[in-house]
Amino acid sequence: MARSGITLHNVEKAKQALLARGERISIDAVRAELGHTGSKSTIHKHLKHLEDVQDVAHAQVLLSDELQQLLHHVAARLNKEARATLDEKTVWFEQAIEDKEEQIAQLNEQVDALTAQGEEQREACDAVREDNIALRAKNDESQQAHALYRQQIVALEQQLSTVQDHNRSLEEKHHDARQALAHYREAMAQQRERESEKHEQECAQLRQVSHKTQQALTAKQTALADAHHHIDTLKSELAVVRSERDASIKSENTTKAQCQLQRNTLEELNKAHIVLQAECSHLKQQCAKLEATNSNVKKEVDAIRTEKSRLEGKCQSQQDLIDKLTRSTSTSASK
């Protein structure tokens, strides 16, 4: 469409001024002569019309008057019909162009909105990726701590096994000491029984050898004192063994408590690890959904841009058709 104020007469004057100065006729030169106003398509249309009028005028010089009158009559009729058709087509094309421009504006708004939405979703996806990376780092730290606690538990279990082996060894020693003490007591009891029987049987003989028996009795009493002393020593050793066993049991209980504490801590870490894995899985699902939505939005934007390009091409074709009809109408009118 030509801008208001740029007419065929203005273009003709600018062309004549350029010819008077001996300059080359071009759209940019004419537009500069007009003060850089008017669209290039309008200037091109008027220049084309002036060239067509010049060609027709040159051809009219060669025709006879009667033929020129006939041509003027036919041209006037064609001009009238062409103007009516042109006005109708122009109104229709202008309305179609306005509709297409409105559609293009709406599509541009939709493209802008979808682009903004895509940016927001991309930012949200980036934030989710950063959260996912942080959760993975936290998960790695939790797994490292979990492995460290497992190593500590294995070491404590080994210590517990060592303490239990030591306790079993002490119990075996205590059992051996008790058996030795029982055996000694049994042997002493048997010996006393044998001596008592022998004393009863040989009582008469012992009276005769009182002095020898007294010496023997003294020797036996000395041996008995030694036996009692040995028994006291064994009892002391038994008390020491029992004390060591009690200390070992106490150490075993402390180790078991530490193991139980480590197991509780490990269970809490396992629970936290499960929760972190669930959160990580949920964030991965959200990230996949956002990426799918972003892909759909990109497809819609591409479709809208394709439709926009198609409509712009169609509008350009319609504009070219209008310009062609305008040039044809102008040519017919000049004839």
Rosetta silent file (secondary structure, phi, psi, omega in degrees, C-alpha in Angstrom):
SEQUENCE: MARSGITLHNVEKAKQALLARGERISIDAVRAELGHTGSKSTIHKHLKHLEDVQDVAHAQVLLSDELQQLLHHVAARLNKEARATLDEKTVWFEQAIEDKEEQIAQLNEQVDALTAQGEEQREACDAVREDNIALRAKNDESQQAHALYRQQIVALEQQLSTVQDHNRSLEEKHHDARQALAHYREAMAQQRERESEKHEQECAQLRQVSHKTQQALTAKQTALADAHHHIDTLKSELAVVRSERDASIKSENTTKAQCQLQRNTLEELNKAHIVLQAECSHLKQQCAKLEATNSNVKKEVDAIRTEKSRLEGKCQSQQDLIDKLTRSTSTSASK
SCORE:     score description
SCORE:     0.000 S_00000001
   1 L     0.000  136.087  179.686    0.000    0.000    0.000 S_00000001
   2 L   -77.882  144.922  177.082    1.325    3.493   -0.904 S_00000001
   3 L   -74.608  150.487  177.816    1.812    5.981    1.837 S_00000001
   4 L   -68.658  136.189  179.126   -0.364    9.081    1.830 S_00000001
   5 L   105.616  -23.684  179.033    1.456   12.115    0.366 S_00000001
   6 L  -102.296  102.821 -176.096    3.630   10.212   -2.180 S_00000001
   7 L  -110.658  175.133  178.408    1.811   10.507   -5.517 S_00000001
   8 H   -64.664  -35.479  179.847    2.605    9.782   -9.117 S_00000001
   9 H   -64.729  -41.805  178.012    3.109   13.484   -9.708 S_00000001
  10 H   -61.851  -43.985  179.629    5.744   13.698   -6.922 S_00000001
  11 H   -64.115  -39.436 -179.960    7.635   10.755   -8.358 S_00000001
  12 H   -64.258  -41.589  179.115    7.450   12.255  -11.871 S_00000001
  13 H   -64.502  -42.925  179.089    8.861   15.593  -10.632 S_00000001
  14 H   -63.296  -38.526  178.637   11.678   13.827   -8.811 S_00000001
  15 H   -64.854  -43.947  178.928   12.477   11.804  -11.960 S_00000001
  16 H   -63.099  -39.063  178.652   12.557   14.942  -14.117 S_00000001
  17 H   -63.695  -41.157  178.149   14.874   16.667  -11.576 S_00000001
  18 H   -65.433  -40.675  178.272   17.270   13.689  -11.683 S_00000001
  19 H   -65.164  -37.158  178.798   17.206   13.669  -15.506 S_00000001
  20 H   -64.204  -33.301  178.664   17.889   17.416  -15.541 S_00000001
  21 H   -86.117   -6.043  178.587   20.982   16.852  -13.414 S_00000001
  22 L    78.958   21.581 -179.492   22.058   13.935  -15.583 S_00000001
  23 L   -91.836  160.648 -178.566   21.837   11.399  -12.770 S_00000001
  24 L   -76.886  138.641 -179.641   20.838    7.743  -13.077 S_00000001
  25 L   -82.780  122.241  175.721   17.190    6.954  -12.339 S_00000001
  26 L  -149.676  165.424 -178.360   16.816    4.474   -9.434 S_00000001
  27 H   -63.888  -44.247 -179.584   14.441    3.840   -6.559 S_00000001
  28 H   -64.859  -39.022  179.465   16.966    5.006   -3.946 S_00000001
  29 H   -65.166  -43.257  178.703   17.793    8.166   -5.961 S_00000001
  30 H   -64.339  -41.753  179.816   14.102    9.068   -6.340 S_00000001
  31 H   -64.636  -37.457  176.034   13.459    8.387   -2.649 S_00000001
  32 H   -66.041  -38.956  177.730   16.409   10.622   -1.702 S_00000001
  33 H   -63.382  -32.011  179.181   15.053   13.356   -4.003 S_00000001
  34 L   -83.442    6.763  179.522   11.694   13.064   -2.182 S_00000001
  35 L    83.622   28.977  178.612   13.393   13.613    1.172 S_00000001
  36 L    58.406   40.939  175.232   13.687    9.909    2.093 S_00000001
  37 L  -120.007  159.398  179.740    9.908    9.520    2.342 S_00000001
  38 L    86.246  149.851 -179.742    7.620    6.948    0.820 S_00000001
  39 L   -82.138  151.451 -179.280    7.991    3.199    0.496 S_00000001
  40 H   -64.629  -34.033  179.600   10.253    1.682   -2.140 S_00000001
  41 H   -65.288  -38.340  179.105    7.412   -0.473   -3.466 S_00000001
  42 H   -67.307  -43.762  179.521    5.258    2.652   -4.105 S_00000001
  43 H   -63.547  -41.503  178.213    8.141    4.475   -5.819 S_00000001
  44 H   -63.059  -39.189  179.539    8.857    1.400   -7.944 S_00000001
  45 H   -64.021  -45.616 -179.701    5.192    1.187   -8.899 S_00000001
  46 H   -66.326  -39.877  176.987    5.055    4.856   -9.963 S_00000001
  47 H   -62.757  -40.729  177.682    8.339    4.589  -11.892 S_00000001
  48 H   -63.139  -40.490  179.351    7.012    1.524  -13.693 S_00000001
  49 H   -63.992  -42.899  178.963    3.802    3.384  -14.497 S_00000001
  50 H   -63.025  -39.413  177.393    5.735    6.355  -15.870 S_00000001
  51 H   -64.403  -41.041  178.791    7.797    4.019  -18.072 S_00000001
  52 H   -64.819  -40.640  179.750    4.628    2.318  -19.334 S_00000001
  53 H   -64.292  -39.433  179.343    3.003    5.714  -20.076 S_00000001
  54 H   -64.879  -40.778  178.079    6.118    6.791  -21.927 S_00000001
  55 H   -65.168  -40.582 -179.986    6.067    3.606  -24.004 S_00000001
  56 H   -66.312  -40.542  179.446    2.359    4.024  -24.765 S_00000001
  57 H   -63.631  -38.648  177.468    2.854    7.661  -25.746 S_00000001
  58 H   -66.350  -35.372  179.228    5.635    6.644  -28.081 S_00000001
  59 H   -73.288  -32.301 -178.090    3.429    3.981  -29.604 S_00000001
  60 H   -67.135  -28.189  179.004    0.487    6.352  -29.991 S_00000001
  61 H   -62.375  -31.218 -176.545    2.523    8.656  -32.234 S_00000001
  62 L   -84.002   -8.403 -176.424    2.757    5.831  -34.743 S_00000001
  63 L   -96.349  159.261  176.574   -0.995    5.104  -34.864 S_00000001
  64 L   -77.590  163.128 -177.825   -3.696    6.814  -36.963 S_00000001
  65 H   -63.871  -41.557 -178.449   -6.252    9.101  -35.371 S_00000001
  66 H   -65.315  -42.003  178.929   -9.147    6.728  -35.974 S_00000001
  67 H   -67.394  -35.298  177.614   -7.298    3.832  -34.449 S_00000001
  68 H   -65.586  -39.991  177.582   -6.249    6.022  -31.530 S_00000001
  69 H   -63.079  -41.817  178.663   -9.875    6.992  -30.880 S_00000001
  70 H   -63.393  -41.468  179.441  -10.867    3.316  -30.946 S_00000001
  71 H   -66.899  -38.431  177.358   -8.066    2.476  -28.604 S_00000001
  72 H   -63.103  -40.439  179.409   -9.010    5.357  -26.280 S_00000001
  73 H   -63.945  -46.477  179.518  -12.630    4.111  -26.234 S_00000001
  74 H   -65.022  -40.147  179.846  -11.547    0.534  -25.505 S_00000001
  75 H   -64.495  -39.472  179.316   -9.023    1.723  -22.930 S_00000001
  76 H   -63.889  -41.960  179.100  -11.642    3.847  -21.171 S_00000001
  77 H   -66.220  -43.907  177.919  -14.025    0.894  -20.986 S_00000001
  78 H   -63.704  -37.863  179.471  -11.287   -1.429  -19.833 S_00000001
  79 H   -63.702  -40.756  179.862  -10.145    1.172  -17.331 S_00000001
  80 H   -63.932  -47.871 -179.975  -13.673    1.462  -15.925 S_00000001
  81 H   -65.895  -39.797 -179.148  -14.109   -2.292  -15.639 S_00000001
  82 H   -65.773  -39.268  179.200  -10.591   -2.743  -14.284 S_00000001
  83 H   -63.324  -41.300  178.198  -11.119   -0.022  -11.684 S_00000001
  84 H   -62.801  -47.120  178.864  -14.320   -1.696  -10.479 S_00000001
  85 H   -63.936  -40.105  179.991  -12.600   -5.066  -10.320 S_00000001
  86 H   -64.821  -41.723  179.056   -9.515   -3.503   -8.745 S_00000001
  87 H   -62.158  -42.766  179.549  -11.565   -1.715   -6.095 S_00000001
  88 H   -64.728  -46.904  179.694  -13.349   -4.933   -5.215 S_00000001
  89 H   -65.446  -37.398 -179.017  -10.145   -6.965   -5.183 S_00000001
  90 H   -63.362  -44.907  178.462   -8.316   -4.226   -3.276 S_00000001
  91 H   -61.444  -43.493 -178.779  -10.967   -4.160   -0.554 S_00000001
  92 H   -65.098  -43.945  179.946  -10.909   -7.947   -0.357 S_00000001
  93 H   -67.906  -39.232  177.760   -7.103   -8.117   -0.289 S_00000001
  94 H   -62.590  -41.629  177.260   -6.838   -5.309    2.273 S_00000001
  95 H   -64.787  -41.523  178.836   -9.303   -7.117    4.527 S_00000001
  96 H   -63.720  -40.439  178.925   -7.431  -10.393    4.002 S_00000001
  97 H   -64.518  -42.366  177.890   -4.126   -8.654    4.785 S_00000001
  98 H   -61.614  -42.554  177.773   -5.590   -7.132    7.946 S_00000001
  99 H   -61.655  -44.147 -179.655   -6.899  -10.558    8.993 S_00000001
 100 H   -65.122  -38.226  177.795   -3.514  -12.142    8.285 S_00000001
 101 H   -64.180  -39.160  175.693   -1.731   -9.366   10.173 S_00000001
 102 H   -63.353  -42.938  177.834   -4.024   -9.950   13.150 S_00000001
 103 H   -62.419  -40.920  178.932   -3.316  -13.690   12.926 S_00000001
 104 H   -63.998  -40.830  178.412    0.422  -12.976   12.697 S_00000001
 105 H   -63.266  -43.450  177.487    0.201  -10.670   15.728 S_00000001
 106 H   -62.648  -41.814  178.560   -1.674  -13.342   17.682 S_00000001
 107 H   -64.835  -37.488  176.420    0.866  -15.959   16.598 S_00000001
 108 H   -63.137  -41.898  177.170    3.699  -13.631   17.641 S_00000001
 109 H   -62.519  -42.628  177.861    2.074  -13.206   21.046 S_00000001
 110 H   -63.215  -40.174  178.582    1.687  -16.976   21.347 S_00000001
 111 H   -62.936  -43.630  178.889    5.328  -17.450   20.297 S_00000001
 112 H   -62.677  -44.216 -179.189    6.466  -14.907   22.899 S_00000001
 113 H   -63.737  -43.179  179.852    4.324  -16.539   25.591 S_00000001
 114 H   -67.726  -35.355  176.868    5.541  -20.019   24.681 S_00000001
 115 H   -63.837  -44.787  177.697    9.138  -18.771   24.545 S_00000001
 116 H   -62.019  -42.312  178.433    8.782  -17.230   28.019 S_00000001
 117 H   -63.044  -39.977  177.946    7.175  -20.440   29.275 S_00000001
 118 H   -63.757  -39.303  176.860    9.997  -22.454   27.724 S_00000001
 119 H   -62.925  -44.502  178.763   12.570  -20.224   29.449 S_00000001
 120 H   -60.788  -45.053  179.863   10.784  -20.659   32.793 S_00000001
 121 H   -66.330  -34.292  176.958   10.631  -24.418   32.320 S_00000001
 122 H   -65.907  -41.604  177.320   14.302  -24.460   31.271 S_00000001
 123 H   -63.508  -42.399  178.264   15.219  -22.531   34.431 S_00000001
 124 H   -62.660  -39.092  178.957   13.092  -24.909   36.517 S_00000001
 125 H   -65.512  -40.456  176.871   14.780  -27.863   34.810 S_00000001
 126 H   -62.525  -41.867  178.975   18.214  -26.364   35.529 S_00000001
 127 H   -62.979  -40.968  179.037   17.218  -25.864   39.189 S_00000001
 128 H   -64.580  -38.642  177.937   16.017  -29.476   39.360 S_00000001
 129 H   -64.081  -41.828  178.226   19.304  -30.636   37.804 S_00000001
 130 H   -62.789  -42.802  176.957   21.273  -28.638   40.398 S_00000001
 131 H   -61.671  -39.512 -179.947   19.140  -30.135   43.194 S_00000001
 132 H   -63.823  -40.597  178.529   19.690  -33.572   41.695 S_00000001
 133 H   -63.846  -42.839  179.183   23.479  -32.990   41.615 S_00000001
 134 H   -62.941  -41.459  179.265   23.402  -31.813   45.252 S_00000001
 135 H   -66.206  -36.969  177.155   21.347  -34.858   46.252 S_00000001
 136 H   -64.449  -41.699  177.485   23.743  -37.146   44.404 S_00000001
 137 H   -62.247  -42.310  178.616   26.689  -35.548   46.231 S_00000001
 138 H   -64.754  -38.186  178.583   24.838  -35.946   49.521 S_00000001
 139 H   -64.758  -40.468  177.627   24.021  -39.537   48.592 S_00000001
 140 H   -63.157  -42.823  177.791   27.707  -40.201   47.834 S_00000001
 141 H   -61.838  -40.936  179.028   28.690  -38.715   51.203 S_00000001
 142 H   -64.005  -40.378  178.232   26.048  -40.856   52.905 S_00000001
 143 H   -65.993  -38.374  176.764   27.336  -43.966   51.142 S_00000001
 144 H   -63.300  -45.094  177.603   30.904  -43.129   52.179 S_00000001
 145 H   -62.351  -38.339  178.598   29.783  -42.632   55.797 S_00000001
 146 H   -62.034  -44.169  178.672   27.800  -45.868   55.524 S_00000001
 147 H   -64.852  -39.020  178.432   30.900  -47.729   54.304 S_00000001
 148 H   -63.161  -43.518  178.109   32.982  -46.171   57.117 S_00000001
 149 H   -63.853  -36.913  177.798   30.427  -47.265   59.724 S_00000001
 150 H   -63.489  -41.568  177.326   30.430  -50.748   58.238 S_00000001
 151 H   -62.264  -41.816  178.543   34.213  -50.894   58.548 S_00000001
 152 H   -63.597  -40.124  179.562   33.980  -49.721   62.167 S_00000001
 153 H   -64.610  -41.120  178.373   31.323  -52.349   62.898 S_00000001
 154 H   -62.342  -41.671  178.697   33.486  -55.057   61.326 S_00000001
 155 H   -63.829  -42.779  178.870   36.447  -53.913   63.477 S_00000001
 156 H   -65.275  -38.605  177.591   34.283  -53.893   66.618 S_00000001
 157 H   -64.046  -37.901  176.631   32.914  -57.335   65.756 S_00000001
 158 H   -64.526  -41.632  176.870   36.495  -58.564   65.372 S_00000001
 159 H   -62.167  -41.817  178.983   37.343  -57.025   68.769 S_00000001
 160 H   -62.157  -41.598  178.506   34.254  -58.658   70.242 S_00000001
 161 H   -62.847  -39.732  178.419   35.271  -62.002   68.759 S_00000001
 162 H   -63.604  -43.625  179.161   38.768  -61.580   70.274 S_00000001
 163 H   -63.428  -41.514  178.812   37.302  -60.735   73.691 S_00000001
 164 H   -63.230  -40.028  176.851   34.950  -63.720   73.489 S_00000001
 165 H   -63.039  -41.117  178.701   37.877  -66.012   72.610 S_00000001
 166 H   -63.400  -41.033  178.256   39.814  -64.593   75.584 S_00000001
 167 H   -63.019  -40.656  178.595   36.802  -65.166   77.840 S_00000001
 168 H   -64.226  -39.604  178.482   36.497  -68.741   76.645 S_00000001
 169 H   -63.093  -42.087  178.299   40.192  -69.257   77.332 S_00000001
 170 H   -64.813  -39.567  178.602   39.769  -67.839   80.863 S_00000001
 171 H   -64.126  -40.082  177.463   36.721  -70.024   81.446 S_00000001
 172 H   -63.019  -42.018  177.300   38.676  -73.085   80.295 S_00000001
 173 H   -62.555  -42.122  179.171   41.509  -72.176   82.688 S_00000001
 174 H   -62.759  -40.370  178.489   38.991  -71.645   85.492 S_00000001
 175 H   -64.295  -43.255  178.524   37.389  -75.013   84.689 S_00000001
 176 H   -62.582  -40.218  179.615   40.795  -76.734   84.687 S_00000001
 177 H   -65.097  -41.370  178.306   41.662  -75.103   88.046 S_00000001
 178 H   -64.334  -40.956  178.357   38.383  -76.247   89.565 S_00000001
 179 H   -63.950  -41.179  178.756   38.914  -79.759   88.251 S_00000001
 180 H   -63.395  -40.760  178.497   42.455  -79.805   89.662 S_00000001
 181 H   -64.617  -42.850  178.873   41.163  -78.568   93.036 S_00000001
 182 H   -64.396  -41.503  178.902   38.380  -81.174   93.072 S_00000001
 183 H   -63.301  -40.996  179.379   40.811  -83.883   92.115 S_00000001
 184 H   -64.827  -43.507  178.475   43.187  -82.774   94.854 S_00000001
 185 H   -62.829  -40.708  179.329   40.386  -82.693   97.429 S_00000001
 186 H   -63.884  -43.476  179.092   39.211  -86.133   96.323 S_00000001
 187 H   -62.799  -40.160  178.568   42.741  -87.482   96.545 S_00000001
 188 H   -66.164  -39.355  178.541   43.131  -85.981  100.016 S_00000001
 189 H   -64.951  -43.302  178.097   39.799  -87.428  101.110 S_00000001
 190 H   -63.426  -40.358  179.348   40.762  -90.862   99.832 S_00000001
 191 H   -64.454  -40.816  178.026   44.102  -90.546  101.488 S_00000001
 192 H   -63.401  -41.070  179.074   42.468  -89.581  104.791 S_00000001
 193 H   -62.946  -44.026  179.463   40.077  -92.512  104.527 S_00000001
 194 H   -63.439  -40.991  179.488   42.922  -94.904  103.876 S_00000001
 195 H   -66.550  -36.707  178.735   44.914  -93.461  106.757 S_00000001
 196 H   -65.965  -43.091  178.565   41.902  -93.659  109.080 S_00000001
 197 H   -64.245  -43.533  179.640   41.288  -97.308  108.223 S_00000001
 198 H   -64.438  -36.890  179.433   44.939  -98.093  108.584 S_00000001
 199 H   -65.691  -40.499  178.241   45.016  -96.243  111.895 S_00000001
 200 H   -66.422  -41.772 -178.062   42.025  -98.238  113.211 S_00000001
 201 H   -70.450  -35.324 -175.122   43.475 -101.528  112.020 S_00000001
 202 L  -106.663   26.948 -176.532   46.911 -100.853  113.335 S_00000001
 203 H   -60.553  -41.219 -179.022   45.889  -99.023  116.495 S_00000001
 204 H   -66.094  -42.143 -178.855   47.455 -101.658  118.686 S_00000001
 205 H   -66.259  -37.615 -178.266   50.640 -101.608  116.687 S_00000001
 206 H   -65.786  -31.799  177.296   50.700  -97.815  116.686 S_00000001
 207 H   -64.117  -34.267 -179.010   50.530  -97.762  120.456 S_00000001
 208 H   -71.922  -36.240 -178.814   53.636  -99.838  120.519 S_00000001
 209 L  -108.894   52.189 -175.581   55.436  -97.615  118.116 S_00000001
 210 H   -58.480  -41.079 -178.042   54.028  -94.382  119.522 S_00000001
 211 H   -63.759  -40.873  178.859   57.178  -92.529  118.974 S_00000001
 212 H   -67.296  -39.644 -179.321   57.290  -93.522  115.302 S_00000001
 213 H   -66.338  -38.468  178.592   53.629  -92.823  114.854 S_00000001
 214 H   -61.728  -41.966  177.619   54.017  -89.424  116.485 S_00000001
 215 H   -64.364  -42.130  178.552   56.757  -88.607  114.031 S_00000001
 216 H   -63.158  -39.197  179.605   54.675  -89.877  111.167 S_00000001
 217 H   -64.208  -40.137  178.006   51.719  -87.849  112.405 S_00000001
 218 H   -61.359  -42.030  178.671   53.890  -84.781  112.566 S_00000001
 219 H   -63.240  -41.452  178.798   54.986  -85.415  109.019 S_00000001
 220 H   -64.090  -40.051  179.606   51.415  -85.904  107.922 S_00000001
 221 H   -63.500  -38.880  176.597   50.349  -82.682  109.636 S_00000001
 222 H   -62.169  -43.623  178.233   53.135  -80.856  107.836 S_00000001
 223 H   -63.152  -37.435  179.223   51.968  -82.342  104.551 S_00000001
 224 H   -65.987  -40.443  177.750   48.394  -81.356  105.422 S_00000001
 225 H   -61.920  -40.992  176.601   49.509  -77.797  106.146 S_00000001
 226 H   -61.524  -39.052  179.713   51.271  -77.733  102.805 S_00000001
 227 H   -64.710  -43.270  178.438   48.111  -79.045  101.162 S_00000001
 228 H   -62.749  -40.091  177.772   46.005  -76.343  102.835 S_00000001
 229 H   -62.516  -39.712  177.028   48.530  -73.772  101.770 S_00000001
 230 H   -64.691  -38.341  177.941   48.341  -75.089   98.195 S_00000001
 231 H   -63.636  -43.015  178.315   44.541  -74.969   98.394 S_00000001
 232 H   -61.125  -39.946  177.902   44.702  -71.319   99.539 S_00000001
 233 H   -62.248  -42.949  178.006   47.031  -70.558   96.629 S_00000001
 234 H   -63.531  -37.804  177.592   44.619  -72.193   94.189 S_00000001
 235 H   -63.935  -40.240  177.907   41.745  -70.207   95.714 S_00000001
 236 H   -63.148  -43.583  177.534   43.718  -66.975   95.206 S_00000001
 237 H   -62.597  -38.545  177.906   44.408  -67.924   91.618 S_00000001
 238 H   -62.865  -40.885  178.264   40.722  -68.758   91.183 S_00000001
 239 H   -62.996  -41.144  178.563   39.774  -65.292   92.562 S_00000001
 240 H   -63.905  -41.953  178.442   42.202  -63.649   90.119 S_00000001
 241 H   -62.437  -41.805  178.107   40.758  -65.702   87.267 S_00000001
 242 H   -63.587  -39.584  178.195   37.225  -64.714   88.308 S_00000001
 243 H   -63.316  -43.933  177.615   38.258  -61.023   88.444 S_00000001
 244 H   -63.442  -38.534  178.202   39.749  -61.250   84.967 S_00000001
 245 H   -63.874  -42.875  178.757   36.603  -63.003   83.765 S_00000001
 246 H   -61.670  -43.106  178.915   34.391  -60.243   85.268 S_00000001
 247 H   -63.912  -39.032  178.495   36.541  -57.540   83.622 S_00000001
 248 H   -65.526  -40.461  178.611   36.370  -59.413   80.328 S_00000001
 249 H   -63.906  -41.796  178.948   32.563  -59.726   80.633 S_00000001
 250 H   -62.268  -44.357  177.602   32.315  -55.995   81.393 S_00000001
 251 H   -62.339  -38.442  177.889   34.512  -55.191   78.364 S_00000001
 252 H   -64.043  -41.477  178.429   32.364  -57.520   76.254 S_00000001
 253 H   -63.106  -42.443  178.061   29.196  -55.738   77.415 S_00000001
 254 H   -62.042  -42.801  178.618   30.756  -52.348   76.591 S_00000001
 255 H   -63.861  -39.796  177.449   31.758  -53.616   73.164 S_00000001
 256 H   -63.286  -39.632  178.285   28.263  -54.988   72.591 S_00000001
 257 H   -63.018  -43.306  177.471   26.766  -51.608   73.557 S_00000001
 258 H   -62.617  -40.862  177.420   29.086  -49.866   71.112 S_00000001
 259 H   -62.240  -42.493  179.408   28.132  -52.361   68.415 S_00000001
 260 H   -63.361  -40.794  177.530   24.443  -51.798   69.119 S_00000001
 261 H   -62.812  -42.839  178.367   24.970  -48.009   68.912 S_00000001
 262 H   -64.989  -38.339  177.579   26.804  -48.412   65.615 S_00000001
 263 H   -63.993  -41.286  177.970   24.020  -50.687   64.313 S_00000001
 264 H   -61.933  -44.116  178.037   21.390  -48.078   65.288 S_00000001
 265 H   -61.849  -40.786  178.854   23.404  -45.368   63.541 S_00000001
 266 H   -63.556  -40.450  178.209   23.743  -47.611   60.481 S_00000001
 267 H   -63.837  -41.148  177.098   19.983  -48.210   60.425 S_00000001
 268 H   -62.573  -41.828  178.063   19.339  -44.452   60.601 S_00000001
 269 H   -64.194  -37.920  177.479   21.806  -43.887   57.760 S_00000001
 270 H   -63.262  -42.017  178.181   20.093  -46.624   55.728 S_00000001
 271 H   -62.821  -44.994  178.933   16.723  -44.952   56.304 S_00000001
 272 H   -63.286  -36.989  178.106   18.138  -41.559   55.296 S_00000001
 273 H   -64.712  -40.071  178.325   19.744  -43.183   52.257 S_00000001
 274 H   -64.015  -43.232  179.247   16.390  -44.698   51.220 S_00000001
 275 H   -62.518  -43.164  179.446   14.668  -41.306   51.652 S_00000001
 276 H   -63.791  -39.684  177.321   17.383  -39.608   49.577 S_00000001
 277 H   -63.659  -39.723  178.171   17.049  -42.248   46.860 S_00000001
 278 H   -63.825  -44.637  178.268   13.261  -41.711   46.801 S_00000001
 279 H   -62.599  -41.951  179.224   13.721  -37.936   46.543 S_00000001
 280 H   -61.892  -42.855  178.437   16.312  -38.386   43.813 S_00000001
 281 H   -63.022  -42.122  179.371   13.960  -40.693   41.854 S_00000001
 282 H   -63.662  -42.300  179.110   11.102  -38.190   42.259 S_00000001
 283 H   -65.747  -36.801  177.429   13.308  -35.316   41.047 S_00000001
 284 H   -63.206  -41.124  177.983   14.431  -37.415   38.057 S_00000001
 285 H   -63.045  -43.829  178.494   10.759  -38.027   37.141 S_00000001
 286 H   -62.108  -41.950  179.469   10.005  -34.289   37.447 S_00000001
 287 H   -62.406  -41.090  178.392   13.050  -33.476   35.320 S_00000001
 288 H   -63.786  -41.495  178.393   11.907  -35.988   32.644 S_00000001
 289 H   -63.297  -43.585 -179.738    8.393  -34.458   32.671 S_00000001
 290 H   -64.151  -40.068  178.621    9.819  -30.934   32.350 S_00000001
 291 H   -65.912  -38.466  176.911   12.063  -32.006   29.478 S_00000001
 292 H   -64.305  -43.844  178.387    9.089  -33.667   27.716 S_00000001
 293 H   -62.476  -42.861  179.458    6.986  -30.501   28.221 S_00000001
 294 H   -62.846  -39.158  177.755    9.856  -28.340   26.952 S_00000001
 295 H   -63.919  -42.207  178.047   10.183  -30.564   23.868 S_00000001
 296 H   -63.421  -41.447  179.784    6.432  -30.250   23.184 S_00000001
 297 H   -63.090  -41.907  178.627    6.623  -26.468   23.619 S_00000001
 298 H   -62.498  -39.889  178.054    9.556  -26.302   21.186 S_00000001
 299 H   -63.021  -43.283  178.369    7.573  -28.346   18.663 S_00000001
 300 H   -62.648  -41.982  179.093    4.569  -25.993   19.052 S_00000001
 301 H   -62.856  -42.887  177.977    6.834  -22.943   18.639 S_00000001
 302 H   -61.956  -41.018  178.866    8.381  -24.474   15.491 S_00000001
 303 H   -63.928  -42.037  179.699    4.893  -25.210   14.122 S_00000001
 304 H   -65.413  -41.516  178.627    3.761  -21.630   14.867 S_00000001
 305 H   -64.056  -38.661  177.105    6.899  -20.214   13.220 S_00000001
 306 H   -62.635  -44.324  178.504    6.298  -22.401   10.172 S_00000001
 307 H   -63.533  -39.331  178.370    2.700  -21.208   10.004 S_00000001
 308 H   -61.949  -45.821  179.530    3.890  -17.598   10.425 S_00000001
 309 H   -61.452  -40.209  179.324    6.386  -18.004    7.548 S_00000001
 310 H   -64.113  -43.563  179.432    3.669  -19.554    5.390 S_00000001
 311 H   -66.125  -39.603  178.455    1.239  -16.716    6.148 S_00000001
 312 H   -64.622  -40.081  176.713    3.909  -14.076    5.526 S_00000001
 313 H   -63.408  -39.806  178.991    4.720  -15.716    2.196 S_00000001
 314 H   -65.615  -41.870  177.804    1.038  -15.815    1.340 S_00000001
 315 H   -63.175  -41.299  177.965    0.646  -12.134    2.298 S_00000001
 316 H   -62.934  -39.437  178.126    3.678  -11.240    0.175 S_00000001
 317 H   -63.987  -41.850  178.188    2.160  -13.151   -2.762 S_00000001
 318 H   -65.021  -39.238  177.978   -1.121  -11.289   -2.291 S_00000001
 319 H   -63.306  -42.432  177.788    0.758   -7.959   -2.074 S_00000001
 320 H   -62.324  -38.388  178.770    2.604   -8.788   -5.305 S_00000001
 321 H   -65.427  -40.858  178.528   -0.727   -9.669   -6.922 S_00000001
 322 H   -63.302  -44.336  178.915   -2.224   -6.337   -5.762 S_00000001
 323 H   -61.315  -40.371  179.833    0.813   -4.450   -7.127 S_00000001
 324 H   -64.439  -43.587  177.614    0.507   -6.313  -10.413 S_00000001
 325 H   -64.283  -36.996  179.434   -3.222   -5.521  -10.644 S_00000001
 326 H   -65.300  -44.663  178.238   -2.485   -1.884   -9.769 S_00000001
 327 H   -62.761  -40.895  179.818    0.152   -1.637  -12.485 S_00000001
 328 H   -64.696  -39.583  179.584   -2.201   -3.313  -14.961 S_00000001
 329 H   -67.134  -42.841  179.376   -5.005   -0.918  -14.004 S_00000001
 330 H   -62.539  -41.153  178.824   -2.720    2.092  -14.280 S_00000001
 331 H   -63.325  -43.444  179.692   -1.517    0.924  -17.688 S_00000001
 332 H   -65.173  -38.516 -179.361   -5.095    0.445  -18.851 S_00000001
 333 H   -67.029  -39.715 -179.763   -6.080    3.874  -17.498 S_00000001
 334 H   -67.131  -33.813  176.076   -3.184    5.583  -19.245 S_00000001
 335 L   -65.166    0.000    0.000   -4.176    3.933  -22.507 S_00000001
